[in-house]
Coordinates of C-alpha atoms and ligand atoms in Angstrom, one line a residue:
X1 CA 0.0 0.0 0.0
X2 CA 1.5 3.4 -1.0
X3 CA 2.1 5.9 1.8
X4 CA -0.2 9.0 1.9
X5 CA 2.8 11.3 1.2
X6 CA 3.8 9.2 -1.9
X7 CA 0.2 9.4 -3.1
X8 CA 0.1 13.1 -2.5
X9 CA 3.0 13.4 -4.9
X10 CA 1.9 10.7 -7.5
X11 CA -1.7 11.7 -7.9
X12 CA -1.0 15.4 -8.9
X13 CA 1.8 14.1 -11.2
X14 CA -0.6 11.6 -12.8
X15 CA -3.2 14.3 -13.2
X16 CA -0.7 16.6 -14.9
X17 CA 0.5 13.8 -17.3
X18 CA -3.2 13.1 -18.2
X19 CA -3.8 16.8 -18.7
X20 CA -0.8 17.1 -21.0
X21 CA -1.9 14.0 -23.0
X22 CA -5.4 15.4 -23.3
X23 CA -4.0 18.8 -24.7
X24 CA -1.8 16.9 -27.1
X25 CA -4.7 14.8 -28.3
X26 CA -6.8 17.9 -28.8
X27 CA -4.0 19.7 -30.7
X28 CA -3.4 16.6 -32.8
X29 CA -7.0 16.5 -33.9
X30 CA -6.8 20.2 -34.9
X31 CA -3.5 19.8 -36.7
X32 CA -4.7 16.7 -38.7
X33 CA -7.5 18.8 -40.1
X34 CA -5.0 21.1 -41.8
X35 CA -3.9 18.4 -44.2
X36 CA -0.1 18.8 -43.8
X37 CA 2.3 16.2 -42.5
X38 CA 2.3 16.1 -38.7
X39 CA 5.2 15.4 -36.3
X40 CA 4.2 14.8 -32.6
X41 CA 6.5 16.4 -30.0
X42 CA 5.9 15.8 -26.3
X43 CA 7.0 19.3 -25.1
X44 CA 6.0 22.7 -26.5
X45 CA 8.9 24.3 -28.4
X46 CA 8.3 27.6 -26.6
X47 CA 8.1 26.1 -23.1
X48 CA 10.6 28.4 -21.1
X49 CA 11.5 25.7 -18.5
X50 CA 12.3 23.2 -21.2
X51 CA 14.2 25.8 -23.2
X52 CA 16.5 26.3 -20.3
X53 CA 17.4 22.5 -19.9
X54 CA 16.7 21.0 -23.3
X55 CA 20.3 20.6 -24.6
X56 CA 21.4 19.1 -21.3
X57 CA 18.7 16.5 -21.1
X58 CA 18.4 15.4 -24.7
X59 CA 21.9 13.7 -24.9
X60 CA 20.6 11.2 -22.3
X61 CA 17.6 10.3 -24.4
X62 CA 19.8 10.0 -27.5
X63 CA 21.7 7.2 -25.8
X64 CA 18.6 5.1 -25.1
X65 CA 18.2 2.2 -27.5
X66 CA 14.5 2.7 -28.4
X67 CA 12.2 5.2 -29.9
X68 CA 12.3 9.0 -29.1
X69 CA 13.6 9.8 -32.7
X70 CA 11.4 12.9 -33.4
X71 CA 11.9 14.0 -29.8
X72 CA 15.7 14.0 -29.9
X73 CA 15.8 15.3 -33.5
X74 CA 13.4 18.2 -33.3
X75 CA 12.5 19.0 -29.6
X76 CA 15.3 21.4 -28.7
X77 CA 16.3 24.9 -29.6
X78 CA 18.6 25.1 -32.6
X79 CA 17.5 21.7 -34.1
X80 CA 17.1 23.5 -37.5
X81 CA 20.8 24.4 -37.7
X82 CA 21.8 20.7 -37.4
X83 CA 19.0 19.5 -39.7
X84 CA 19.3 22.2 -42.4
X85 CA 16.9 21.3 -45.3
X86 CA 16.6 17.5 -44.6
X87 CA 13.3 17.5 -42.7
X88 CA 11.7 19.6 -45.4
X89 CA 13.2 17.4 -48.1
X90 CA 11.5 14.4 -46.5
X91 CA 8.2 16.0 -45.4
X92 CA 7.7 18.7 -48.0
X93 CA 7.6 22.5 -48.0
X94 CA 5.5 22.6 -44.9
X95 CA 4.8 20.4 -41.9
X96 CA 3.4 20.7 -38.4
X97 CA 4.9 20.1 -35.0
X98 CA 2.0 19.3 -32.8
X99 CA 2.7 19.7 -29.1
X100 CA 0.7 19.9 -25.9
X101 CA 1.0 23.7 -25.9
X102 CA 0.7 24.9 -29.5
X103 CA 0.6 23.9 -33.1
X104 CA 3.8 25.0 -34.9
X105 CA 3.9 25.3 -38.7
X106 CA 7.3 25.1 -40.3
X107 CA 7.4 26.6 -43.8
X108 CA 10.2 26.4 -46.3
X109 CA 8.6 27.9 -49.4
X110 CA 9.9 31.3 -50.6
X111 CA 6.5 32.5 -52.1
X112 CA 4.6 31.5 -49.0
X113 CA 7.0 33.3 -46.7
X114 CA 6.8 36.4 -48.8
X115 CA 3.0 36.2 -48.6
X116 CA 3.2 35.8 -44.8
X117 CA 5.4 38.9 -44.6
X118 CA 3.0 40.8 -46.9
X119 CA -0.1 40.0 -44.8
X120 CA 1.1 41.8 -41.7
X121 CA -2.4 42.1 -40.3
X122 CA -3.1 38.3 -40.7
X123 CA 0.2 37.0 -39.4
X124 CA 1.3 39.0 -36.5
X125 CA 4.2 38.7 -34.0
X126 CA 3.1 36.6 -30.9
X127 CA 3.7 39.6 -28.6
X128 CA 2.7 37.6 -25.5
X129 CA 5.9 35.6 -26.0
X130 CA 7.9 38.9 -26.0
X131 CA 6.2 40.6 -23.2
X132 CA 9.4 40.3 -21.2
X133 CA 11.2 42.7 -23.5
X134 CA 9.1 45.5 -22.1
X135 CA 11.5 45.8 -19.1
X136 CA 12.2 49.5 -19.8
X137 CA 9.0 50.3 -21.6
X138 CA 6.8 49.2 -24.6
X139 CA 8.7 49.3 -27.8
X140 CA 8.9 48.4 -31.5
X141 CA 9.6 44.7 -30.9
X142 CA 6.7 44.1 -28.5
X143 CA 3.9 46.1 -30.0
X144 CA 1.4 45.3 -32.8
X145 CA -1.2 47.1 -35.0
X146 CA -1.5 50.8 -34.6
X147 CA 0.9 51.0 -31.6
X148 CA 3.6 49.3 -33.6
X149 CA 3.0 51.6 -36.6
X150 CA 3.5 54.6 -34.3
X151 CA 6.8 53.1 -33.0
X152 CA 7.9 52.1 -36.4
X153 CA 7.3 55.5 -38.0
X154 CA 9.4 57.3 -35.4
X155 CA 12.1 54.7 -35.0
X156 CA 12.6 54.4 -38.8
X157 CA 13.7 58.0 -38.8
X158 CA 16.7 57.1 -36.6
X159 CA 18.1 54.4 -38.7
X160 CA 19.3 56.7 -41.4
X161 CA 22.5 57.3 -43.4
X162 CA 23.8 59.9 -40.9
X163 CA 23.6 57.2 -38.2
X164 CA 25.3 54.7 -40.6
X165 CA 28.1 57.1 -41.0
X166 CA 28.7 56.9 -37.2
X167 CA 28.5 53.0 -37.4
X168 CA 31.0 53.0 -40.2
X169 CA 33.7 55.1 -38.6
X170 CA 33.3 53.5 -35.2
X171 CA 33.4 50.0 -36.6
X172 CA 36.7 50.7 -38.5
X173 CA 38.2 52.4 -35.4
X174 CA 37.3 49.4 -33.2
X175 CA 38.5 46.9 -35.8
X176 CA 41.9 48.7 -35.8
X177 CA 41.9 48.3 -32.0
X178 CA 41.3 44.6 -32.4
X179 CA 44.0 44.4 -35.0
X180 CA 46.5 46.1 -32.6
X181 CA 45.6 43.6 -29.9
X182 CA 45.7 40.5 -32.0
X183 CA 48.8 41.2 -34.0
X184 CA 50.8 42.1 -30.8
X185 CA 50.8 38.5 -29.7
X186 CA 51.4 35.1 -31.2
X187 CA 47.7 34.0 -31.0
X188 CA 44.3 34.9 -29.7
X189 CA 41.4 32.8 -28.4
X190 CA 39.2 35.7 -27.6
X191 CA 37.5 36.3 -31.0
X192 CA 33.9 36.1 -29.6
X193 CA 34.7 38.2 -26.5
X194 CA 36.4 40.8 -28.7
X195 CA 33.6 41.0 -31.2
X196 CA 31.2 41.5 -28.3
X197 CA 33.3 44.4 -27.0
X198 CA 33.5 45.8 -30.5
X199 CA 29.8 45.5 -31.0
X200 CA 29.1 47.1 -27.6
X201 CA 31.4 50.0 -28.4
X202 CA 29.8 50.6 -31.8
X203 CA 26.4 50.5 -30.2
X204 CA 27.5 53.0 -27.5
X205 CA 28.8 55.3 -30.2
X206 CA 26.0 55.0 -32.7
X207 CA 23.3 54.6 -30.0
X208 CA 24.4 57.2 -27.5
X209 CA 27.3 59.2 -28.9
X210 CA 29.8 57.7 -26.4
X211 CA 33.0 56.4 -27.8
X212 CA 35.4 54.0 -26.0
X213 CA 38.8 52.8 -26.9
X214 CA 39.0 49.1 -27.8
X215 CA 40.8 46.9 -25.2
X216 CA 41.1 43.2 -25.8
X217 CA 39.6 40.6 -23.5
X218 CA 42.9 40.0 -21.7
X219 CA 43.7 43.7 -21.2
X220 CA 40.1 44.7 -20.2
X221 CA 39.3 45.1 -16.5
X222 CA 37.7 42.0 -15.0
X223 CA 35.9 44.1 -12.4
X224 CA 32.1 43.8 -12.7
X225 CA 31.6 47.4 -12.1
X226 CA 28.0 48.4 -12.6
X227 CA 28.5 52.1 -12.0
X228 CA 29.3 53.3 -15.5
X229 CA 27.0 53.4 -18.4
X230 CA 29.1 51.1 -20.5
X231 CA 29.5 48.5 -17.8
X232 CA 25.9 48.7 -16.9
X233 CA 24.8 48.1 -20.5
X234 CA 27.2 45.2 -20.7
X235 CA 25.9 43.6 -17.5
X236 CA 22.3 44.1 -18.7
X237 CA 23.0 42.5 -22.1
X238 CA 25.0 39.7 -20.6
X239 CA 22.2 38.9 -18.2
X240 CA 19.1 39.4 -20.2
X241 CA 17.4 36.1 -19.0
X242 CA 17.2 36.9 -15.3
X243 CA 16.4 40.5 -16.1
X244 CA 13.5 39.8 -18.4
X245 CA 12.2 36.9 -16.3
X246 CA 12.2 38.7 -12.9
X247 CA 12.0 42.3 -14.0
X248 CA 14.5 45.0 -13.0
X249 CA 12.7 45.9 -9.8
X250 CA 12.7 42.4 -8.3
X251 CA 16.4 41.9 -8.6
X252 CA 17.5 43.6 -5.4
X253 CA 15.7 41.4 -3.0
X254 CA 17.9 40.5 0.0
X255 CA 17.8 36.8 -0.6
X256 CA 18.9 37.0 -4.3
X257 CA 22.6 36.5 -5.2
X258 CA 24.9 39.5 -5.1
X259 CA 25.4 39.3 -8.9
X260 CA 21.7 39.9 -9.4
X261 CA 21.8 42.9 -7.1
X262 CA 24.6 44.3 -9.2
X263 CA 22.3 43.7 -12.2
X264 CA 19.6 45.7 -10.5
X265 CA 22.1 48.5 -9.9
X266 CA 23.1 48.3 -13.6
X267 CA 19.4 48.8 -14.6
X268 CA 19.2 51.9 -12.4
X269 CA 22.5 53.3 -13.9
X270 CA 21.3 52.5 -17.4
X271 CA 17.9 54.1 -16.8
X272 CA 19.5 57.2 -15.2
X273 CA 21.8 57.5 -18.1
X274 CA 18.9 57.4 -20.6
X275 CA 17.0 59.9 -18.5
X276 CA 20.0 62.4 -18.5
X277 CA 20.5 62.1 -22.3
X278 CA 16.7 62.4 -22.8
X279 CA 16.6 65.6 -20.6
X280 CA 19.7 67.1 -22.3
X281 CA 18.1 66.5 -25.7
X282 CA 14.8 68.1 -24.7
X283 CA 16.7 71.1 -23.4
X284 CA 18.7 71.3 -26.7
X285 CA 15.5 71.1 -28.7
X286 CA 13.9 73.9 -26.6
X287 CA 17.0 76.1 -27.2
X288 CA 17.0 75.3 -30.9
X289 CA 20.3 73.5 -30.8
X290 CA 21.3 71.0 -33.5
X291 CA 21.2 67.4 -32.4
X292 CA 23.7 64.5 -32.9
X293 CA 23.0 61.6 -35.2
X294 CA 23.0 58.9 -32.6
X295 CA 19.9 56.7 -32.1
X296 CA 18.9 58.2 -28.8
X297 CA 19.0 61.9 -29.8
X298 CA 17.3 61.1 -33.2
X299 CA 14.6 59.2 -31.3
X300 CA 13.9 62.1 -29.0
X301 CA 13.9 64.5 -31.9
X302 CA 11.8 62.4 -34.2
X303 CA 9.3 61.8 -31.4
X304 CA 9.1 65.4 -30.6
X305 CA 8.6 66.4 -34.2
X306 CA 5.7 64.0 -34.6
X307 CA 4.2 65.1 -31.3
X308 CA 4.4 68.7 -32.4
X309 CA 3.0 68.1 -35.9
X310 CA 0.1 66.2 -34.2
X311 CA -0.5 68.9 -31.6
X312 CA -3.4 71.4 -32.0
X313 CA -2.1 74.8 -32.9
X314 CA -2.6 76.2 -29.4
X315 CA -0.7 73.4 -27.8
X316 CA 2.4 73.8 -29.9
X317 CA 5.6 74.7 -28.2
X318 CA 4.3 73.5 -24.8
X319 CA 3.6 70.0 -26.0
X320 CA 4.8 67.3 -23.7
X321 CA 6.0 64.0 -25.2
X322 CA 3.5 62.1 -23.0
X323 CA 0.5 64.0 -24.1
X324 CA 0.0 63.4 -27.8
X325 CA -0.9 60.1 -29.6
X326 CA 1.6 60.5 -32.4
X327 CA 4.9 60.7 -30.5
X328 CA 6.6 58.3 -28.0
X329 CA 6.4 58.7 -24.3
X330 CA 9.5 58.8 -22.2
X331 CA 9.1 55.2 -21.2
X332 CA 8.6 54.2 -24.8
X333 CA 11.8 55.9 -25.8
X334 CA 13.7 54.0 -23.1
X335 CA 11.9 50.8 -24.2
X336 CA 13.1 51.3 -27.8
X337 CA 16.6 52.1 -26.9
X338 CA 16.7 48.9 -24.8
X339 CA 15.3 46.9 -27.7
X340 CA 17.8 48.3 -30.2
X341 CA 20.6 47.3 -27.8
X342 CA 19.0 43.9 -27.1
X343 CA 18.2 43.1 -30.7
X344 CA 21.3 44.6 -32.2
X345 CA 24.2 43.8 -29.9
X346 CA 24.6 40.0 -29.8
X347 CA 23.1 39.4 -33.2
X348 CA 25.9 41.4 -34.8
X349 CA 28.6 40.3 -32.3
X350 CA 27.9 36.6 -32.9
X351 CA 27.6 37.0 -36.6
X352 CA 31.0 38.8 -36.6
X353 CA 32.5 35.9 -34.5
X354 CA 31.2 33.4 -37.0
X355 CA 32.4 35.5 -40.0
X356 CA 36.0 35.9 -38.6
X357 CA 36.2 32.2 -37.8
X358 CA 34.9 31.2 -41.2
X359 CA 37.2 33.6 -43.1
X360 CA 40.2 32.2 -41.2
X361 CA 39.4 28.8 -42.8
X362 CA 39.6 30.4 -46.3
X363 CA 42.8 32.3 -47.3
X364 CA 41.4 32.6 -50.8
X365 CA 38.4 34.6 -49.5
X366 CA 40.8 36.8 -47.5
X367 CA 42.7 37.5 -50.6
X368 CA 39.5 38.1 -52.6
X369 CA 38.2 40.8 -50.2
X370 CA 41.7 42.3 -49.7
X371 CA 41.8 42.8 -53.4
X372 CA 38.6 44.8 -53.2
X373 CA 39.6 46.8 -50.1
X374 CA 42.8 47.7 -51.8
X375 CA 41.1 48.8 -55.0
X376 CA 38.6 50.9 -53.0
X377 CA 41.0 52.6 -50.6
X378 CA 44.3 52.6 -52.2
X379 CA 46.6 54.4 -49.8
X380 CA 43.8 56.1 -48.0
X381 CA 43.4 55.4 -44.3
X382 CA 39.9 53.8 -43.9
X383 CA 39.6 55.5 -40.5
X384 CA 39.1 58.8 -42.3
X385 CA 37.0 57.5 -45.2
X386 CA 33.5 58.5 -46.1
X387 CA 30.8 55.8 -45.6
X388 CA 28.6 57.2 -48.4
X389 CA 31.5 57.0 -50.9
X390 CA 33.1 53.7 -49.9
X391 CA 30.4 51.3 -48.5
X392 CA 28.5 50.8 -51.8
X393 CA 31.8 49.8 -53.5
X394 CA 32.5 47.0 -51.1
X395 CA 30.4 44.3 -52.7
X396 CA 32.7 41.4 -51.9
X397 CA 32.8 42.4 -48.2
X398 CA 29.0 42.6 -48.2
X399 CA 28.9 39.1 -49.8
X400 CA 30.9 37.8 -46.8
X401 CA 28.3 39.3 -44.5
X402 CA 25.3 37.8 -46.4
X403 CA 27.0 34.4 -46.7
X404 CA 27.7 34.3 -43.0
X405 CA 24.1 35.1 -42.0
X406 CA 22.8 32.7 -44.6
X407 CA 24.4 29.8 -42.9
X408 CA 24.6 31.1 -39.3
X409 CA 21.4 33.2 -39.0
X410 CA 21.4 34.5 -35.4
X411 CA 17.7 34.9 -34.8
X412 CA 14.5 33.1 -35.9
X413 CA 11.3 34.8 -37.1
X414 CA 8.1 33.9 -35.3
X415 CA 4.6 34.7 -36.5
X416 CA 1.1 33.7 -35.3
X417 CA -2.3 33.4 -36.9
X418 CA -3.7 35.1 -33.8
X419 CA -7.3 34.5 -32.7
X420 CA -8.6 33.8 -36.2
X421 CA -8.1 30.8 -38.5
X422 CA -6.1 31.9 -41.6
X423 CA -5.9 30.5 -45.2
X424 CA -2.4 30.1 -46.5
X425 CA -1.3 29.0 -50.0
X426 CA 1.7 26.6 -50.0
X427 CA 2.7 25.5 -53.5
X428 CA -0.5 24.8 -55.4
X429 CA -2.7 24.2 -52.4
X430 CA -4.4 26.4 -49.8
X431 CA -4.6 25.3 -46.2
X432 CA -6.6 26.6 -43.3
X433 CA -4.5 27.2 -40.3
X434 CA -6.4 27.1 -37.0
X435 CA -6.3 30.1 -34.6
X436 CA -3.2 30.5 -32.4
X437 CA -1.0 28.5 -34.8
X438 CA 2.6 29.6 -34.5
X439 CA 4.4 30.0 -37.9
X440 CA 8.1 29.6 -38.2
X441 CA 9.6 30.5 -41.6
X442 CA 12.2 27.6 -41.7
X443 CA 15.2 29.9 -42.3
X444 CA 17.8 27.3 -42.0
X445 CA 16.1 25.0 -44.5
X446 CA 15.3 27.9 -46.9
X447 CA 18.9 29.2 -46.6
X448 CA 20.4 25.9 -47.6
X449 CA 17.9 24.2 -49.9
X450 CA 19.7 23.0 -53.0
X451 CA 16.8 24.2 -55.2
X452 CA 17.8 27.8 -54.4
X453 CA 21.5 27.5 -53.6
X454 CA 22.7 24.6 -55.8
X455 CA 24.7 21.5 -54.9
X456 CA 27.2 23.4 -52.7
X457 CA 24.4 24.9 -50.6
X458 CA 26.0 23.8 -47.3
X459 CA 29.4 25.4 -48.2
X460 CA 30.3 28.8 -47.0
X461 CA 31.0 30.5 -50.4
X462 CA 30.7 34.3 -50.4
X463 CA 31.3 34.5 -54.1
X464 CA 27.8 33.1 -54.7
X465 CA 26.5 36.6 -54.0
X466 CA 28.5 38.3 -56.7
X467 CA 27.6 38.2 -60.4
X468 CA 30.0 39.4 -63.0
X469 CA 28.8 40.9 -66.2
X470 CA 31.2 40.2 -69.0
X471 CA 32.2 43.5 -70.6
X472 CA 35.1 44.7 -72.6
X473 CA 36.2 46.4 -69.4
X474 CA 39.3 44.7 -68.0
X475 CA 38.4 45.9 -64.5
X476 CA 36.8 42.7 -62.9
X477 CA 35.8 44.5 -59.8
X478 CA 33.9 47.2 -61.7
X479 CA 31.9 44.6 -63.6
X480 CA 30.7 42.9 -60.5
X481 CA 27.3 43.3 -59.1
X482 CA 25.7 42.1 -55.9
X483 CA 23.1 39.4 -56.4
X484 CA 19.6 40.2 -55.1
X485 CA 16.6 37.8 -55.1
X486 CA 13.2 39.0 -56.3
X487 CA 11.3 40.2 -53.1
X488 CA 8.2 38.1 -53.9
X489 CA 10.1 34.8 -53.8
X490 CA 13.3 35.4 -51.8
X491 CA 14.9 32.4 -50.2
X492 CA 16.9 34.7 -48.0
X493 CA 15.2 36.0 -44.9
X494 CA 18.0 36.5 -42.3
X495 CA 16.8 40.1 -41.6
X496 CA 13.1 39.1 -42.0
X497 CA 11.0 40.9 -44.6
X498 CA 7.8 42.9 -45.3
X499 CA 6.8 45.7 -42.9
X500 CA 8.6 44.1 -39.9
X501 CA 11.9 43.8 -41.6
X502 CA 14.8 44.3 -39.2
X503 CA 15.3 48.1 -38.9
X504 CA 19.0 47.4 -38.0
X505 CA 19.7 45.6 -41.2
X506 CA 21.9 48.3 -42.7
X507 CA 23.4 49.1 -39.3
X508 CA 24.7 45.5 -38.9
X509 CA 25.9 45.3 -42.6
X510 CA 27.8 48.5 -42.3
X511 CA 29.3 47.4 -39.0
X512 CA 30.4 44.0 -40.4
X513 CA 31.8 45.5 -43.6
X514 CA 33.6 48.2 -41.6
X515 CA 35.2 45.5 -39.5
X516 CA 36.4 43.5 -42.5
X517 CA 38.0 46.7 -43.9
X518 CA 39.8 47.4 -40.7
X519 CA 41.0 43.8 -40.3
X520 CA 41.8 42.6 -43.8
X521 CA 43.3 45.6 -45.5
X522 CA 46.8 44.6 -44.5
X523 CA 46.4 41.6 -42.3
X524 CA 45.4 37.9 -42.6
X525 CA 44.1 35.5 -39.9
X526 CA 44.7 31.8 -39.7
X527 CA 43.9 29.0 -37.2
X528 CA 47.0 28.1 -35.2
X529 CA 47.9 24.4 -35.9
X530 CA 48.0 21.9 -33.1
X531 CA 51.2 19.9 -32.7
X532 CA 51.6 17.6 -35.7
X533 CA 49.1 19.6 -37.8
X534 CA 49.9 21.7 -40.9
X535 CA 47.9 24.9 -41.8
X536 CA 45.6 23.0 -44.1
X537 CA 44.7 20.5 -41.4
X538 CA 44.1 23.3 -38.9
X539 CA 41.7 24.9 -41.3
X540 CA 39.7 21.7 -41.7
X541 CA 39.6 21.3 -37.9
X542 CA 38.4 24.8 -37.5
X543 CA 35.7 24.4 -40.1
X544 CA 34.5 21.2 -38.4
X545 CA 34.5 23.0 -35.0
X546 CA 32.3 25.8 -36.4
X547 CA 29.9 23.2 -37.9
X548 CA 29.6 21.0 -34.9
X549 CA 30.0 23.4 -32.0
X550 CA 27.3 25.8 -33.1
X551 CA 24.2 25.9 -30.9
X552 CA 21.4 28.1 -29.7
X553 CA 21.6 29.9 -26.3
X554 CA 19.6 33.1 -26.5
X555 CA 20.8 33.4 -30.1
X556 CA 22.8 31.2 -32.4
X557 CA 26.5 31.1 -31.3
X558 CA 29.7 29.1 -31.0
X559 CA 29.3 27.1 -27.8
X560 CA 33.1 27.0 -27.1
X561 CA 34.5 30.1 -28.9
X562 CA 37.7 29.9 -26.9
X563 CA 38.6 26.9 -29.0
X564 CA 38.9 29.2 -32.0
X565 CA 42.6 30.1 -31.8
X566 CA 43.8 32.4 -34.4
X567 CA 47.1 34.1 -35.4
X568 CA 46.8 37.5 -37.0
X569 CA 49.7 38.6 -39.2
X570 CA 50.6 41.4 -41.5
X571 CA 50.4 40.4 -45.1
X572 CA 53.6 41.1 -46.9
Ligands
HEM601 C1 23.3 40.4 -38.1 C2 22.5 41.2 -37.4 C3 21.0 41.2 -37.3 C4 20.2 40.2 -37.8 C5 20.5 38.9 -38.5 C6 18.8 40.7 -37.4 C7 17.7 39.9 -37.7 C8 16.4 40.4 -37.3 C9 15.2 39.6 -37.6 C10 15.1 38.3 -38.3 C11 14.1 40.3 -37.0 C12 12.7 39.9 -37.1 C13 12.3 39.0 -35.9 C14 10.9 38.5 -36.0 O1 10.1 38.9 -36.8 O2 10.5 37.8 -35.1 C15 14.7 41.5 -36.4 C16 14.0 42.5 -35.8 C17 14.5 43.6 -35.2 N1 15.8 44.0 -35.2 FE1 17.3 43.0 -36.1 N2 18.9 41.9 -36.7 C18 20.3 42.2 -36.7 C19 20.8 43.4 -36.2 C20 20.0 44.4 -35.6 C21 20.6 45.7 -35.2 C22 22.0 46.1 -35.3 C23 19.5 46.3 -34.6 C24 19.5 47.7 -34.0 C25 20.5 48.5 -33.9 C26 18.3 45.5 -34.7 C27 17.1 45.9 -34.3 C28 15.9 45.1 -34.5 C29 14.6 45.5 -34.0 C30 14.3 46.8 -33.2 C31 13.7 44.6 -34.4 C32 12.2 44.5 -34.2 C33 11.5 45.2 -35.4 C34 10.0 45.2 -35.4 O3 9.4 44.4 -34.8 O4 9.4 46.1 -36.1 N3 18.7 44.4 -35.4 N4 16.1 41.5 -36.6

């Protein structure tokens, strides 16, 4: 006879298991009606608890001799990077994951994805999943409908060519700092740390007008000082998960670890900093002073301009940002600045780390871009160059960026049908998706499917983005153009598409290209061979490491970036 305390544990557990099975059965019935292939998964792909332990638990199930195939193949974050286009090749352009939580549609069809992007009212962002990003205030990433339109209109004004000019010069400056650090020693294993520092510094400069000198991971202070703006931003970005789960105000409870209290302090410092810039900017506007081109000042000014243009004639001049529908409130400005940092920092830093590791495996690609950099800059110092003049000429460098995000896309796109069922055409057939279906454009499959990318679709090959028009002109570089897919059927969605396309797309491209210019104009990187290895074997090992060691934490990243050991040398 089971003891009462055992029963008190077993009965609720059994009840929970029955409830989960019941939900799964209901969702299965709904999913079958759609008419697409169905894969059953025991745990919802968006379950936060599961997401925090999935990759630690699954290896155990993989070792078991029976069953669990779909579970171990698909039920973890980042499965799509390992699987690439194989699931879609076997199951077709679309299939369903049915789980006890939600029904998840996976689509790998360029026209259907373009249609989803175009129907922004039908396929919205599941904002309830992103509620946590409202820590500093509502923002572009977490709003929908008219609220989102208001945010988008104002924030779009900030991501302009003047801001890109700042991104350009800061990226080159920071890359020169990296170069000094790497070339002063025999090897470096801090590529990922250094690209994070670089990206943080570019964000500080282009986001807030604050410039910092680059210091390599080994030289930088190890103190976790949360009192300066830069350190507070770094601490916030490094600890997004506890921050968004608990909220900034709950982090200073006496029973929480000291590191979380420091995080709380960092949020206070960051907010105070934003408040002081905000107040300064408002004063500057009142006194008719010209503003800077960084994101914060542009945001305050753009918001003020909309507020004033919406204000009734009598209210003009005295209009407060909080009072008029058209502008953003102070909290919304902070919310947007946070989301720019959140969405723009690690995406770019991780992409840069992948890009530098990949390029180290390909001396031919380094030579190929160096040829272009040399043709574009000649003897000119890139640090003093003009973005508007030079950036459009650096097509090969841009190809390295596109090819890196094609294979190592840092962030997935998530849409939902919302409360209504929605028809969706996939190939020749139209399917009705039930309400609350989550839609995932299968970026990893789409970005590698041989029907779009050919037989070498899994190879990192930047030259695929460049087409050369044969002319009588002997200048090869001048005859090259950057390849663009037609928008209505593009198999490339790394920065999303349609109205909700990433507003930081150009920002990240300019940053990456600027870094390539800074690093590869006169220098080359190579993996340091292990004992008994030659350079070619070291390159093969590094390529395999990138392939096998890539996984999803908050974003796609190298799981052990310290194993990327590079030497950086001046090219003679
Ligand atoms: C390699 C770099 C980057 C990649 C691949 C990337 C990719 C994306 C993608 C795919 C989305 C759409 C997500 C969805 O629909 O669920 C997005 C949205 C967004 N990104 Fe980026 N991003 C990058 C860099 C940046 C940068 C540098 C910034 C800002 C400085 C930024 C700011 C944003 C914001 C604010 C959104 C939300 C837009 C909206 O909902 O209207 N991103 N990004």
